[in-house]
Amino acid sequence: MLAIRKQQRLLLAGGALTPFLVTIFERIAAREIPATIVYEDDLVLAFRDANPKAPAHVLMVPKKCIPRLAEAKAPDHAVLGHLLLKAAEVAAKLGLDKTGYRLVINNGPDGGETVPHLHIHILGGRAMGWPPG
Ligand code: 5GP
């Protein structure tokens, strides 16, 4: 999979493909764009959001580029479960489990999605409002 994405990047450099094929989050995972990484394993990566909406704001992404939850398929169930379990672990590592935290997945334009690479927002460090805006 990574080799394919690397090949896509090479094709991109030649102008053969449109740029959405390689996301910002893949470039963070490849260490092409700097980010404060708080957790990483073979399947997922968690890093601080560049424009935090709460005192603690971390993004948890699968290394495999699933564009959004609506495009996840049955074979993705293991990585999706892993993503959620690791989000809870990261929240605890940041000390957010004591007072609580919120997980958010934005899907599509009305959901507020801006980066087409599935990610869970882990938000904490203050009381969250409800309903969300
Ligand atoms: P979405 O709006 O798609 O749910 O969330 C995308 C998130 O990615 C936003 O909260 C935005 O601040 C964050 N983001 C966008 N570009 C970068 C970047 O280059 N680095 C980091 N760390 N976060 C980013």
JSON list of C-alpha atoms and ligand atoms in Angstrom, two decimals:
[
{"chain": "A", "resi": 1, "resn": "MET", "atom": "CA", "xyz": [0.00, 0.00, 0.00]},
{"chain": "A", "resi": 2, "resn": "LEU", "atom": "CA", "xyz": [2.75, 2.45, 0.99]},
{"chain": "A", "resi": 3, "resn": "ALA", "atom": "CA", "xyz": [4.67, 1.61, -2.18]},
{"chain": "A", "resi": 4, "resn": "ILE", "atom": "CA", "xyz": [1.57, 2.40, -4.24]},
{"chain": "A", "resi": 5, "resn": "ARG", "atom": "CA", "xyz": [1.14, 5.74, -2.47]},
{"chain": "A", "resi": 6, "resn": "LYS", "atom": "CA", "xyz": [4.85, 6.51, -3.06]},
{"chain": "A", "resi": 7, "resn": "GLN", "atom": "CA", "xyz": [4.35, 5.75, -6.74]},
{"chain": "A", "resi": 8, "resn": "GLN", "atom": "CA", "xyz": [1.34, 8.07, -6.78]},
{"chain": "A", "resi": 9, "resn": "ARG", "atom": "CA", "xyz": [3.53, 10.79, -5.30]},
{"chain": "A", "resi": 10, "resn": "LEU", "atom": "CA", "xyz": [6.08, 10.27, -8.07]},
{"chain": "A", "resi": 11, "resn": "LEU", "atom": "CA", "xyz": [3.31, 10.44, -10.68]},
{"chain": "A", "resi": 12, "resn": "LEU", "atom": "CA", "xyz": [2.07, 13.59, -8.98]},
{"chain": "A", "resi": 13, "resn": "ALA", "atom": "CA", "xyz": [5.49, 15.15, -9.32]},
{"chain": "A", "resi": 14, "resn": "GLY", "atom": "CA", "xyz": [5.16, 14.51, -13.05]},
{"chain": "A", "resi": 15, "resn": "GLY", "atom": "CA", "xyz": [1.73, 16.15, -13.08]},
{"chain": "A", "resi": 16, "resn": "ALA", "atom": "CA", "xyz": [-0.03, 12.93, -14.06]},
{"chain": "A", "resi": 17, "resn": "LEU", "atom": "CA", "xyz": [-2.51, 12.74, -11.19]},
{"chain": "A", "resi": 18, "resn": "THR", "atom": "CA", "xyz": [-4.59, 15.22, -9.24]},
{"chain": "A", "resi": 19, "resn": "PRO", "atom": "CA", "xyz": [-3.17, 16.25, -5.84]},
{"chain": "A", "resi": 20, "resn": "PHE", "atom": "CA", "xyz": [-6.00, 14.88, -3.63]},
{"chain": "A", "resi": 21, "resn": "LEU", "atom": "CA", "xyz": [-4.48, 11.39, -4.03]},
{"chain": "A", "resi": 22, "resn": "VAL", "atom": "CA", "xyz": [-1.91, 12.19, -1.32]},
{"chain": "A", "resi": 23, "resn": "THR", "atom": "CA", "xyz": [-3.39, 13.80, 1.76]},
{"chain": "A", "resi": 24, "resn": "ILE", "atom": "CA", "xyz": [-1.78, 16.13, 4.29]},
{"chain": "A", "resi": 25, "resn": "PHE", "atom": "CA", "xyz": [-2.10, 13.36, 6.86]},
{"chain": "A", "resi": 26, "resn": "GLU", "atom": "CA", "xyz": [-0.18, 10.88, 4.71]},
{"chain": "A", "resi": 27, "resn": "ARG", "atom": "CA", "xyz": [2.53, 13.50, 4.35]},
{"chain": "A", "resi": 28, "resn": "ILE", "atom": "CA", "xyz": [2.61, 13.89, 8.15]},
{"chain": "A", "resi": 29, "resn": "ALA", "atom": "CA", "xyz": [2.90, 10.10, 8.51]},
{"chain": "A", "resi": 30, "resn": "ALA", "atom": "CA", "xyz": [5.77, 10.13, 5.98]},
{"chain": "A", "resi": 31, "resn": "ARG", "atom": "CA", "xyz": [7.45, 12.94, 8.01]},
{"chain": "A", "resi": 32, "resn": "GLU", "atom": "CA", "xyz": [7.23, 15.25, 4.99]},
{"chain": "A", "resi": 33, "resn": "ILE", "atom": "CA", "xyz": [5.20, 17.76, 7.04]},
{"chain": "A", "resi": 34, "resn": "PRO", "atom": "CA", "xyz": [6.15, 18.35, 10.69]},
{"chain": "A", "resi": 35, "resn": "ALA", "atom": "CA", "xyz": [3.65, 17.60, 13.45]},
{"chain": "A", "resi": 36, "resn": "THR", "atom": "CA", "xyz": [3.72, 16.84, 17.16]},
{"chain": "A", "resi": 37, "resn": "ILE", "atom": "CA", "xyz": [3.17, 13.09, 17.16]},
{"chain": "A", "resi": 38, "resn": "VAL", "atom": "CA", "xyz": [1.72, 11.68, 20.38]},
{"chain": "A", "resi": 39, "resn": "TYR", "atom": "CA", "xyz": [1.22, 8.05, 19.34]},
{"chain": "A", "resi": 40, "resn": "GLU", "atom": "CA", "xyz": [2.17, 5.79, 16.43]},
{"chain": "A", "resi": 41, "resn": "ASP", "atom": "CA", "xyz": [2.00, 2.11, 15.57]},
{"chain": "A", "resi": 42, "resn": "ASP", "atom": "CA", "xyz": [1.81, 0.08, 12.35]},
{"chain": "A", "resi": 43, "resn": "LEU", "atom": "CA", "xyz": [-1.82, 1.01, 11.70]},
{"chain": "A", "resi": 44, "resn": "VAL", "atom": "CA", "xyz": [-2.47, 4.45, 13.14]},
{"chain": "A", "resi": 45, "resn": "LEU", "atom": "CA", "xyz": [-0.91, 7.80, 13.93]},
{"chain": "A", "resi": 46, "resn": "ALA", "atom": "CA", "xyz": [-2.00, 10.49, 16.43]},
{"chain": "A", "resi": 47, "resn": "PHE", "atom": "CA", "xyz": [-0.72, 14.05, 16.34]},
{"chain": "A", "resi": 48, "resn": "ARG", "atom": "CA", "xyz": [-1.68, 17.49, 17.68]},
{"chain": "A", "resi": 49, "resn": "ASP", "atom": "CA", "xyz": [-4.09, 19.48, 15.52]},
{"chain": "A", "resi": 50, "resn": "ALA", "atom": "CA", "xyz": [-2.36, 22.53, 13.96]},
{"chain": "A", "resi": 51, "resn": "ASN", "atom": "CA", "xyz": [-5.39, 24.72, 14.76]},
{"chain": "A", "resi": 52, "resn": "PRO", "atom": "CA", "xyz": [-6.64, 23.42, 18.11]},
{"chain": "A", "resi": 53, "resn": "LYS", "atom": "CA", "xyz": [-10.32, 23.90, 19.04]},
{"chain": "A", "resi": 54, "resn": "ALA", "atom": "CA", "xyz": [-9.78, 22.90, 22.69]},
{"chain": "A", "resi": 55, "resn": "PRO", "atom": "CA", "xyz": [-6.84, 22.92, 25.15]},
{"chain": "A", "resi": 56, "resn": "ALA", "atom": "CA", "xyz": [-6.15, 19.34, 24.03]},
{"chain": "A", "resi": 57, "resn": "HIS", "atom": "CA", "xyz": [-6.88, 18.57, 20.36]},
{"chain": "A", "resi": 58, "resn": "VAL", "atom": "CA", "xyz": [-5.34, 15.49, 18.79]},
{"chain": "A", "resi": 59, "resn": "LEU", "atom": "CA", "xyz": [-6.13, 13.84, 15.45]},
{"chain": "A", "resi": 60, "resn": "MET", "atom": "CA", "xyz": [-6.04, 10.04, 15.20]},
{"chain": "A", "resi": 61, "resn": "VAL", "atom": "CA", "xyz": [-5.72, 8.72, 11.65]},
{"chain": "A", "resi": 62, "resn": "PRO", "atom": "CA", "xyz": [-5.33, 5.33, 10.00]},
{"chain": "A", "resi": 63, "resn": "LYS", "atom": "CA", "xyz": [-2.09, 5.08, 8.01]},
{"chain": "A", "resi": 64, "resn": "LYS", "atom": "CA", "xyz": [-4.12, 3.51, 5.22]},
{"chain": "A", "resi": 65, "resn": "CYS", "atom": "CA", "xyz": [-5.95, 6.35, 3.50]},
{"chain": "A", "resi": 66, "resn": "ILE", "atom": "CA", "xyz": [-9.67, 5.75, 3.93]},
{"chain": "A", "resi": 67, "resn": "PRO", "atom": "CA", "xyz": [-11.10, 9.07, 2.66]},
{"chain": "A", "resi": 68, "resn": "ARG", "atom": "CA", "xyz": [-13.99, 9.17, 5.13]},
{"chain": "A", "resi": 69, "resn": "LEU", "atom": "CA", "xyz": [-16.08, 6.87, 7.31]},
{"chain": "A", "resi": 70, "resn": "ALA", "atom": "CA", "xyz": [-18.73, 6.55, 4.57]},
{"chain": "A", "resi": 71, "resn": "GLU", "atom": "CA", "xyz": [-16.11, 4.93, 2.34]},
{"chain": "A", "resi": 72, "resn": "ALA", "atom": "CA", "xyz": [-14.83, 2.41, 4.88]},
{"chain": "A", "resi": 73, "resn": "LYS", "atom": "CA", "xyz": [-15.45, -1.18, 3.81]},
{"chain": "A", "resi": 74, "resn": "ALA", "atom": "CA", "xyz": [-15.89, -4.47, 5.68]},
{"chain": "A", "resi": 75, "resn": "PRO", "atom": "CA", "xyz": [-12.14, -5.33, 5.47]},
{"chain": "A", "resi": 76, "resn": "ASP", "atom": "CA", "xyz": [-11.46, -2.03, 7.31]},
{"chain": "A", "resi": 77, "resn": "HIS", "atom": "CA", "xyz": [-13.27, -3.19, 10.46]},
{"chain": "A", "resi": 78, "resn": "ALA", "atom": "CA", "xyz": [-10.07, -4.13, 12.28]},
{"chain": "A", "resi": 79, "resn": "VAL", "atom": "CA", "xyz": [-8.37, -0.78, 11.65]},
{"chain": "A", "resi": 80, "resn": "LEU", "atom": "CA", "xyz": [-11.55, 1.08, 12.62]},
{"chain": "A", "resi": 81, "resn": "GLY", "atom": "CA", "xyz": [-11.76, -0.81, 15.92]},
{"chain": "A", "resi": 82, "resn": "HIS", "atom": "CA", "xyz": [-8.05, -0.22, 16.51]},
{"chain": "A", "resi": 83, "resn": "LEU", "atom": "CA", "xyz": [-8.50, 3.49, 15.82]},
{"chain": "A", "resi": 84, "resn": "LEU", "atom": "CA", "xyz": [-11.20, 3.80, 18.50]},
{"chain": "A", "resi": 85, "resn": "LEU", "atom": "CA", "xyz": [-9.36, 1.74, 21.12]},
{"chain": "A", "resi": 86, "resn": "LYS", "atom": "CA", "xyz": [-6.16, 3.72, 20.54]},
{"chain": "A", "resi": 87, "resn": "ALA", "atom": "CA", "xyz": [-8.08, 7.01, 20.67]},
{"chain": "A", "resi": 88, "resn": "ALA", "atom": "CA", "xyz": [-9.21, 6.06, 24.19]},
{"chain": "A", "resi": 89, "resn": "GLU", "atom": "CA", "xyz": [-5.62, 5.11, 25.10]},
{"chain": "A", "resi": 90, "resn": "VAL", "atom": "CA", "xyz": [-4.26, 8.42, 23.77]},
{"chain": "A", "resi": 91, "resn": "ALA", "atom": "CA", "xyz": [-6.96, 10.37, 25.65]},
{"chain": "A", "resi": 92, "resn": "ALA", "atom": "CA", "xyz": [-5.92, 8.57, 28.86]},
{"chain": "A", "resi": 93, "resn": "LYS", "atom": "CA", "xyz": [-2.22, 9.21, 28.12]},
{"chain": "A", "resi": 94, "resn": "LEU", "atom": "CA", "xyz": [-3.04, 12.93, 27.85]},
{"chain": "A", "resi": 95, "resn": "GLY", "atom": "CA", "xyz": [-4.88, 12.75, 31.20]},
{"chain": "A", "resi": 96, "resn": "LEU", "atom": "CA", "xyz": [-8.25, 13.52, 29.61]},
{"chain": "A", "resi": 97, "resn": "ASP", "atom": "CA", "xyz": [-9.98, 10.41, 30.96]},
{"chain": "A", "resi": 98, "resn": "LYS", "atom": "CA", "xyz": [-10.23, 11.94, 34.44]},
{"chain": "A", "resi": 99, "resn": "THR", "atom": "CA", "xyz": [-12.65, 14.71, 33.44]},
{"chain": "A", "resi": 100, "resn": "GLY", "atom": "CA", "xyz": [-13.86, 13.40, 30.08]},
{"chain": "A", "resi": 101, "resn": "TYR", "atom": "CA", "xyz": [-13.32, 14.17, 26.43]},
{"chain": "A", "resi": 102, "resn": "ARG", "atom": "CA", "xyz": [-15.09, 14.15, 23.09]},
{"chain": "A", "resi": 103, "resn": "LEU", "atom": "CA", "xyz": [-14.39, 12.15, 19.93]},
{"chain": "A", "resi": 104, "resn": "VAL", "atom": "CA", "xyz": [-15.61, 13.66, 16.65]},
{"chain": "A", "resi": 105, "resn": "ILE", "atom": "CA", "xyz": [-15.62, 12.32, 13.08]},
{"chain": "A", "resi": 106, "resn": "ASN", "atom": "CA", "xyz": [-16.63, 14.85, 10.42]},
{"chain": "A", "resi": 107, "resn": "ASN", "atom": "CA", "xyz": [-17.98, 13.15, 7.28]},
{"chain": "A", "resi": 108, "resn": "GLY", "atom": "CA", "xyz": [-18.54, 15.13, 4.08]},
{"chain": "A", "resi": 109, "resn": "PRO", "atom": "CA", "xyz": [-19.37, 18.82, 3.53]},
{"chain": "A", "resi": 110, "resn": "ASP", "atom": "CA", "xyz": [-22.27, 19.12, 6.00]},
{"chain": "A", "resi": 111, "resn": "GLY", "atom": "CA", "xyz": [-20.20, 17.24, 8.59]},
{"chain": "A", "resi": 112, "resn": "GLY", "atom": "CA", "xyz": [-17.47, 19.87, 8.30]},
{"chain": "A", "resi": 113, "resn": "GLU", "atom": "CA", "xyz": [-14.85, 17.55, 6.78]},
{"chain": "A", "resi": 114, "resn": "THR", "atom": "CA", "xyz": [-11.93, 19.49, 5.29]},
{"chain": "A", "resi": 115, "resn": "VAL", "atom": "CA", "xyz": [-9.25, 16.79, 4.95]},
{"chain": "A", "resi": 116, "resn": "PRO", "atom": "CA", "xyz": [-10.32, 13.72, 2.90]},
{"chain": "A", "resi": 117, "resn": "HIS", "atom": "CA", "xyz": [-8.48, 11.20, 5.08]},
{"chain": "A", "resi": 118, "resn": "LEU", "atom": "CA", "xyz": [-10.51, 9.60, 7.88]},
{"chain": "A", "resi": 119, "resn": "HIS", "atom": "CA", "xyz": [-9.61, 11.06, 11.27]},
{"chain": "A", "resi": 120, "resn": "ILE", "atom": "CA", "xyz": [-10.99, 11.12, 14.77]},
{"chain": "A", "resi": 121, "resn": "HIS", "atom": "CA", "xyz": [-10.73, 14.43, 16.63]},
{"chain": "A", "resi": 122, "resn": "ILE", "atom": "CA", "xyz": [-9.88, 13.87, 20.31]},
{"chain": "A", "resi": 123, "resn": "LEU", "atom": "CA", "xyz": [-10.95, 17.02, 22.13]},
{"chain": "A", "resi": 124, "resn": "GLY", "atom": "CA", "xyz": [-10.55, 17.74, 25.83]},
{"chain": "A", "resi": 125, "resn": "GLY", "atom": "CA", "xyz": [-9.32, 20.06, 28.55]},
{"chain": "A", "resi": 126, "resn": "ARG", "atom": "CA", "xyz": [-12.62, 21.97, 28.80]},
{"chain": "A", "resi": 127, "resn": "ALA", "atom": "CA", "xyz": [-16.33, 21.18, 29.04]},
{"chain": "A", "resi": 128, "resn": "MET", "atom": "CA", "xyz": [-17.82, 20.66, 25.56]},
{"chain": "A", "resi": 129, "resn": "GLY", "atom": "CA", "xyz": [-21.10, 22.27, 24.50]},
{"chain": "A", "resi": 130, "resn": "TRP", "atom": "CA", "xyz": [-24.08, 20.29, 23.21]},
{"chain": "A", "resi": 131, "resn": "PRO", "atom": "CA", "xyz": [-25.52, 20.25, 20.62]},
{"chain": "A", "resi": 132, "resn": "PRO", "atom": "CA", "xyz": [-22.44, 20.87, 18.46]},
{"chain": "A", "resi": 133, "resn": "GLY", "atom": "CA", "xyz": [-22.57, 23.86, 16.10]},
{"chain": "B", "resi": 1, "resn": "5GP", "atom": "P1", "xyz": [-11.79, 18.12, 9.51]},
{"chain": "B", "resi": 1, "resn": "5GP", "atom": "O1", "xyz": [-12.26, 19.53, 9.34]},
{"chain": "B", "resi": 1, "resn": "5GP", "atom": "O2", "xyz": [-11.49, 17.49, 8.16]},
{"chain": "B", "resi": 1, "resn": "5GP", "atom": "O3", "xyz": [-12.66, 17.26, 10.37]},
{"chain": "B", "resi": 1, "resn": "5GP", "atom": "O4", "xyz": [-10.44, 18.22, 10.32]},
{"chain": "B", "resi": 1, "resn": "5GP", "atom": "C1", "xyz": [-9.22, 18.50, 9.73]},
{"chain": "B", "resi": 1, "resn": "5GP", "atom": "C2", "xyz": [-8.31, 18.99, 10.83]},
{"chain": "B", "resi": 1, "resn": "5GP", "atom": "O5", "xyz": [-6.99, 18.94, 10.36]},
{"chain": "B", "resi": 1, "resn": "5GP", "atom": "C3", "xyz": [-8.58, 20.44, 11.27]},
{"chain": "B", "resi": 1, "resn": "5GP", "atom": "O6", "xyz": [-8.90, 20.47, 12.66]},
{"chain": "B", "resi": 1, "resn": "5GP", "atom": "C4", "xyz": [-7.27, 21.16, 10.96]},
{"chain": "B", "resi": 1, "resn": "5GP", "atom": "O7", "xyz": [-6.93, 22.12, 11.93]},
{"chain": "B", "resi": 1, "resn": "5GP", "atom": "C5", "xyz": [-6.27, 20.02, 10.91]},
{"chain": "B", "resi": 1, "resn": "5GP", "atom": "N1", "xyz": [-5.14, 20.24, 10.03]},
{"chain": "B", "resi": 1, "resn": "5GP", "atom": "C6", "xyz": [-5.20, 20.68, 8.73]},
{"chain": "B", "resi": 1, "resn": "5GP", "atom": "N2", "xyz": [-3.96, 20.74, 8.21]},
{"chain": "B", "resi": 1, "resn": "5GP", "atom": "C7", "xyz": [-3.11, 20.32, 9.20]},
{"chain": "B", "resi": 1, "resn": "5GP", "atom": "C8", "xyz": [-1.69, 20.17, 9.24]},
{"chain": "B", "resi": 1, "resn": "5GP", "atom": "O8", "xyz": [-0.96, 20.42, 8.27]},
{"chain": "B", "resi": 1, "resn": "5GP", "atom": "N3", "xyz": [-1.16, 19.73, 10.40]},
{"chain": "B", "resi": 1, "resn": "5GP", "atom": "C9", "xyz": [-1.95, 19.43, 11.50]},
{"chain": "B", "resi": 1, "resn": "5GP", "atom": "N4", "xyz": [-1.31, 18.99, 12.60]},
{"chain": "B", "resi": 1, "resn": "5GP", "atom": "N5", "xyz": [-3.28, 19.57, 11.47]},
{"chain": "B", "resi": 1, "resn": "5GP", "atom": "C10", "xyz": [-3.86, 20.01, 10.34]}
]
